[in-house]
GROMACS .gro file of C-alpha atoms in nm:
model
  232
    1MET     CA    1   0.000   0.000   0.000
    2TRP     CA    2   0.117   0.351  -0.087
    3ALA     CA    3   0.068   0.647   0.147
    4ALA     CA    4   0.138   1.016   0.099
    5ILE     CA    5   0.322   1.165   0.396
    6SER     CA    6   0.386   1.527   0.494
    7GLN     CA    7   0.728   1.668   0.584
    8ARG     CA    8   0.894   1.936   0.792
    9HIS     CA    9   0.978   2.257   0.605
   10VAL     CA   10   1.283   2.432   0.750
   11LYS     CA   11   1.531   2.701   0.655
   12SER     CA   12   1.881   2.565   0.593
   13GLU     CA   13   2.208   2.717   0.713
   14PHE     CA   14   2.257   2.849   0.359
   15GLY     CA   15   1.932   3.048   0.356
   16GLY     CA   16   1.721   2.824   0.135
   17TYR     CA   17   1.434   2.602   0.244
   18ARG     CA   18   1.437   2.224   0.253
   19ASP     CA   19   1.195   1.942   0.334
   20SER     CA   20   1.287   1.668   0.578
   21LEU     CA   21   1.135   1.342   0.697
   22GLU     CA   22   1.278   1.145   0.988
   23ASN     CA   23   1.397   0.799   0.884
   24SER     CA   24   1.201   0.651   1.174
   25TYR     CA   25   0.878   0.705   0.977
   26ILE     CA   26   1.018   0.513   0.680
   27ASN     CA   27   1.143   0.227   0.896
   28TYR     CA   28   0.823   0.199   1.098
   29TYR     CA   29   0.572   0.204   0.813
   30GLU     CA   30   0.777  -0.004   0.569
   31ASN     CA   31   0.790  -0.280   0.832
   32LEU     CA   32   0.410  -0.280   0.816
   33GLY     CA   33   0.400  -0.296   0.436
   34VAL     CA   34   0.334   0.075   0.373
   35LYS     CA   35   0.541   0.254   0.109
   36LEU     CA   36   0.568   0.627   0.176
   37ILE     CA   37   0.559   0.907  -0.080
   38PRO     CA   38   0.692   1.229   0.079
   39ILE     CA   39   0.497   1.529  -0.051
   40PRO     CA   40   0.714   1.838  -0.124
   41ASN     CA   41   0.606   2.156   0.051
   42ALA     CA   42   0.707   2.358  -0.255
   43SER     CA   43   0.478   2.166  -0.492
   44LYS     CA   44   0.221   2.372  -0.681
   45ASP     CA   45   0.018   2.066  -0.787
   46ILE     CA   46  -0.026   1.820  -0.502
   47LEU     CA   47  -0.338   1.672  -0.659
   48ARG     CA   48  -0.125   1.540  -0.945
   49TYR     CA   49   0.047   1.298  -0.705
   50PHE     CA   50  -0.290   1.143  -0.628
   51LYS     CA   51  -0.393   1.128  -0.994
   52GLU     CA   52  -0.073   0.964  -1.117
   53LEU     CA   53   0.037   0.750  -0.821
   54PRO     CA   54  -0.152   0.467  -0.641
   55ILE     CA   55  -0.190   0.657  -0.313
   56LYS     CA   56  -0.445   0.499  -0.078
   57ARG     CA   57  -0.365   0.668   0.254
   58VAL     CA   58  -0.240   0.999   0.394
   59ILE     CA   59  -0.018   1.053   0.699
   60LEU     CA   60   0.035   1.394   0.859
   61THR     CA   61   0.356   1.395   1.063
   62GLY     CA   62   0.492   1.575   1.368
   63GLY     CA   63   0.742   1.856   1.405
   64GLN     CA   64   0.697   2.236   1.400
   65ASP     CA   65   0.395   2.440   1.509
   66VAL     CA   66   0.081   2.532   1.322
   67ASN     CA   67   0.081   2.903   1.237
   68PRO     CA   68  -0.168   3.068   1.480
   69SER     CA   69  -0.300   3.281   1.192
   70PHE     CA   70  -0.470   2.964   1.062
   71TYR     CA   71  -0.692   2.968   1.371
   72ASN     CA   72  -0.729   3.347   1.389
   73GLN     CA   73  -0.476   3.415   1.664
   74LYS     CA   74  -0.156   3.617   1.682
   75SER     CA   75   0.166   3.433   1.752
   76ALA     CA   76   0.227   3.477   2.125
   77TYR     CA   77   0.457   3.177   2.174
   78SER     CA   78   0.476   2.992   1.841
   79LYS     CA   79   0.773   3.073   1.619
   80ASP     CA   80   0.873   2.748   1.451
   81PHE     CA   81   0.611   2.730   1.178
   82SER     CA   82   0.594   2.723   0.799
   83ASN     CA   83   0.312   2.869   0.590
   84SER     CA   84   0.415   2.641   0.304
   85ARG     CA   85   0.378   2.332   0.518
   86ASP     CA   86   0.042   2.449   0.653
   87LYS     CA   87  -0.083   2.500   0.297
   88THR     CA   88   0.051   2.161   0.188
   89GLU     CA   89  -0.123   1.979   0.472
   90MET     CA   90  -0.441   2.174   0.407
   91SER     CA   91  -0.432   2.050   0.047
   92LEU     CA   92  -0.368   1.694   0.163
   93LEU     CA   93  -0.671   1.702   0.391
   94GLU     CA   94  -0.890   1.863   0.126
   95ILE     CA   95  -0.796   1.590  -0.122
   96ALA     CA   96  -0.854   1.318   0.136
   97VAL     CA   97  -1.196   1.456   0.231
   98GLU     CA   98  -1.300   1.479  -0.134
   99ARG     CA   99  -1.187   1.122  -0.204
  100GLY     CA  100  -1.298   0.967   0.125
  101MET     CA  101  -0.938   0.861   0.188
  102PRO     CA  102  -0.820   0.749   0.536
  103VAL     CA  103  -0.584   0.992   0.711
  104PHE     CA  104  -0.367   0.927   1.018
  105CYS     CA  105  -0.250   1.244   1.193
  106ASN     CA  106   0.042   1.226   1.439
  107CYS     CA  107   0.137   1.492   1.695
  108ARG     CA  108   0.144   1.823   1.502
  109GLY     CA  109  -0.065   1.642   1.241
  110MET     CA  110  -0.344   1.597   1.496
  111GLN     CA  111  -0.322   1.964   1.587
  112PHE     CA  112  -0.347   2.063   1.222
  113MET     CA  113  -0.645   1.828   1.180
  114ASN     CA  114  -0.823   2.015   1.459
  115VAL     CA  115  -0.747   2.354   1.304
  116PHE     CA  116  -0.855   2.231   0.958
  117PHE     CA  117  -1.198   2.142   1.094
  118GLY     CA  118  -1.244   2.475   1.272
  119GLY     CA  119  -1.077   2.424   1.609
  120SER     CA  120  -0.788   2.614   1.767
  121LEU     CA  121  -0.481   2.539   1.980
  122ILE     CA  122  -0.313   2.626   2.306
  123GLN     CA  123   0.008   2.779   2.172
  124ASP     CA  124   0.220   2.676   2.473
  125ILE     CA  125   0.087   2.422   2.725
  126GLU     CA  126   0.341   2.499   2.997
  127LYS     CA  127   0.273   2.873   2.983
  128GLN     CA  128  -0.098   2.889   2.902
  129HIS     CA  129  -0.268   2.576   3.039
  130SER     CA  130  -0.391   2.581   3.400
  131LYS     CA  131  -0.209   2.258   3.491
  132ARG     CA  132   0.114   2.362   3.314
  133ILE     CA  133   0.247   2.006   3.295
  134LYS     CA  134   0.544   1.930   3.068
  135HIS     CA  135   0.457   1.756   2.740
  136VAL     CA  136   0.795   1.781   2.565
  137GLY     CA  137   1.042   1.492   2.579
  138THR     CA  138   0.853   1.280   2.830
  139SER     CA  139   0.599   0.998   2.862
  140HIS     CA  140   0.266   1.003   3.046
  141GLU     CA  141  -0.059   0.814   3.085
  142VAL     CA  142  -0.372   0.866   2.878
  143GLU     CA  143  -0.727   0.751   2.940
  144VAL     CA  144  -0.949   0.605   2.668
  145VAL     CA  145  -1.282   0.789   2.681
  146ASP     CA  146  -1.446   0.643   2.370
  147ASN     CA  147  -1.619   0.303   2.374
  148ASN     CA  148  -1.538   0.223   2.011
  149ALA     CA  149  -1.168   0.274   2.081
  150TYR     CA  150  -1.190   0.069   2.400
  151GLU     CA  151  -1.347  -0.224   2.214
  152LEU     CA  152  -1.036  -0.244   1.996
  153LEU     CA  153  -0.765  -0.153   2.247
  154LYS     CA  154  -0.910  -0.335   2.552
  155LYS     CA  155  -0.739  -0.084   2.781
  156ARG     CA  156  -0.870   0.225   2.958
  157HIS     CA  157  -0.522   0.353   3.045
  158PHE     CA  158  -0.186   0.326   2.871
  159VAL     CA  159   0.139   0.522   2.833
  160VAL     CA  160   0.230   0.744   2.536
  161ASN     CA  161   0.538   0.947   2.447
  162SER     CA  162   0.507   1.324   2.433
  163TYR     CA  163   0.691   1.578   2.216
  164HIS     CA  164   0.451   1.871   2.180
  165ASN     CA  165   0.434   2.222   2.323
  166GLN     CA  166   0.099   2.303   2.159
  167GLY     CA  167  -0.219   2.126   2.257
  168ILE     CA  168  -0.596   2.080   2.241
  169THR     CA  169  -0.854   2.085   2.520
  170LYS     CA  170  -1.231   2.046   2.507
  171GLY     CA  171  -1.257   2.424   2.491
  172ASN     CA  172  -1.076   2.453   2.159
  173LEU     CA  173  -1.165   2.118   2.001
  174SER     CA  174  -1.348   2.137   1.668
  175LYS     CA  175  -1.721   2.070   1.698
  176GLU     CA  176  -1.682   1.814   1.418
  177LEU     CA  177  -1.435   1.600   1.613
  178ILE     CA  178  -1.469   1.347   1.895
  179PRO     CA  179  -1.196   1.282   2.155
  180PHE     CA  180  -1.105   0.920   2.225
  181ALA     CA  181  -0.798   0.962   2.450
  182ILE     CA  182  -0.721   1.230   2.711
  183SER     CA  183  -0.415   1.290   2.928
  184SER     CA  184  -0.487   1.158   3.277
  185GLU     CA  185  -0.284   1.438   3.440
  186ASP     CA  186  -0.414   1.756   3.282
  187GLN     CA  187  -0.698   1.669   3.042
  188ILE     CA  188  -0.505   1.762   2.727
  189ILE     CA  189  -0.672   1.574   2.441
  190GLU     CA  190  -0.445   1.302   2.302
  191GLY     CA  191  -0.664   1.129   2.043
  192ILE     CA  192  -0.946   1.250   1.814
  193TYR     CA  193  -1.152   1.133   1.519
  194HIS     CA  194  -1.408   1.269   1.274
  195LEU     CA  195  -1.758   1.127   1.279
  196ASP     CA  196  -1.817   1.150   0.904
  197TYR     CA  197  -1.472   1.116   0.744
  198PRO     CA  198  -1.210   0.839   0.793
  199ILE     CA  199  -0.971   1.081   0.960
  200ALA     CA  200  -0.821   1.040   1.308
  201GLY     CA  201  -0.524   1.167   1.500
  202ILE     CA  202  -0.307   1.095   1.801
  203GLN     CA  203  -0.087   1.338   1.991
  204TRP     CA  204   0.204   1.094   2.022
  205HIS     CA  205   0.454   0.923   1.788
  206PRO     CA  206   0.412   0.548   1.715
  207GLU     CA  207   0.750   0.547   1.539
  208ARG     CA  208   0.936   0.664   1.853
  209LYS     CA  209   1.015   0.500   2.186
  210GLY     CA  210   0.825   0.572   2.506
  211SER     CA  211   0.473   0.461   2.414
  212ASP     CA  212   0.278   0.135   2.444
  213LYS     CA  213   0.388  -0.044   2.127
  214LYS     CA  214   0.100  -0.293   2.130
  215ILE     CA  215  -0.150  -0.006   2.136
  216ASP     CA  216   0.045   0.177   1.865
  217LEU     CA  217   0.039  -0.130   1.643
  218MET     CA  218  -0.334  -0.185   1.689
  219LEU     CA  219  -0.409   0.175   1.593
  220VAL     CA  220  -0.175   0.183   1.292
  221GLU     CA  221  -0.302  -0.153   1.164
  222ALA     CA  222  -0.660  -0.026   1.198
  223PHE     CA  223  -0.558   0.273   0.983
  224ILE     CA  224  -0.393   0.049   0.724
  225LYS     CA  225  -0.687  -0.195   0.709
  226GLY     CA  226  -0.958   0.072   0.717
  227LYS     CA  227  -1.102  -0.029   1.054
  228LEU     CA  228  -1.223   0.160   1.364
  229PHE     CA  229  -1.212   0.538   1.297
  230TRP     CA  230  -1.098   0.475   0.939
  231GLU     CA  231  -1.400   0.263   0.847
  232LYS     CA  232  -1.666   0.491   0.696
   0.00000   0.00000   0.00000
């Protein structure tokens, strides 16, 4: 199976911009039989990739912030963002919605999913959230709050890794999205899905250490096979 995957968009030491994709994504998904097609952030015709290549899935990756202007806020804390990447991921979601294509959104990808469907973000959890618990470079417990997810995972609580400074709470979650996992410590939303489209996201990284690998595998295989949130 072929999947389109988004990339970071960063300024190089020589002044130009470059795309980058951590090798861990390649290694993780190839081991599960998924061949990844990185989508360039400079492309002017993303739809052409879907017309000419056998893409069946879309993955939105982590890294960088979503520009607050996309959810009608000024940048108070967010500085590491790329308008080109935001536009690329917007195009990827628009194409996926139009084609009814399953999308798996990881970390920043989940945040962008929320913004795409009309939600907003906490720009800095440690500075703006009432609990002010660290979510960068750590692991913590989440609680499954959705019965459909529980039927698959068979766990109410499990551990995930955490590499994000931005976040989502019930107050800024899109009205089109349903939470399925929430941080046990501070109620930051860690998993969401759309009721009508086969699109879901998690706030952690399956391809990195520090999370429950059995849970990760069940979720990623559900995405690949078109089950659970990705069965519409």
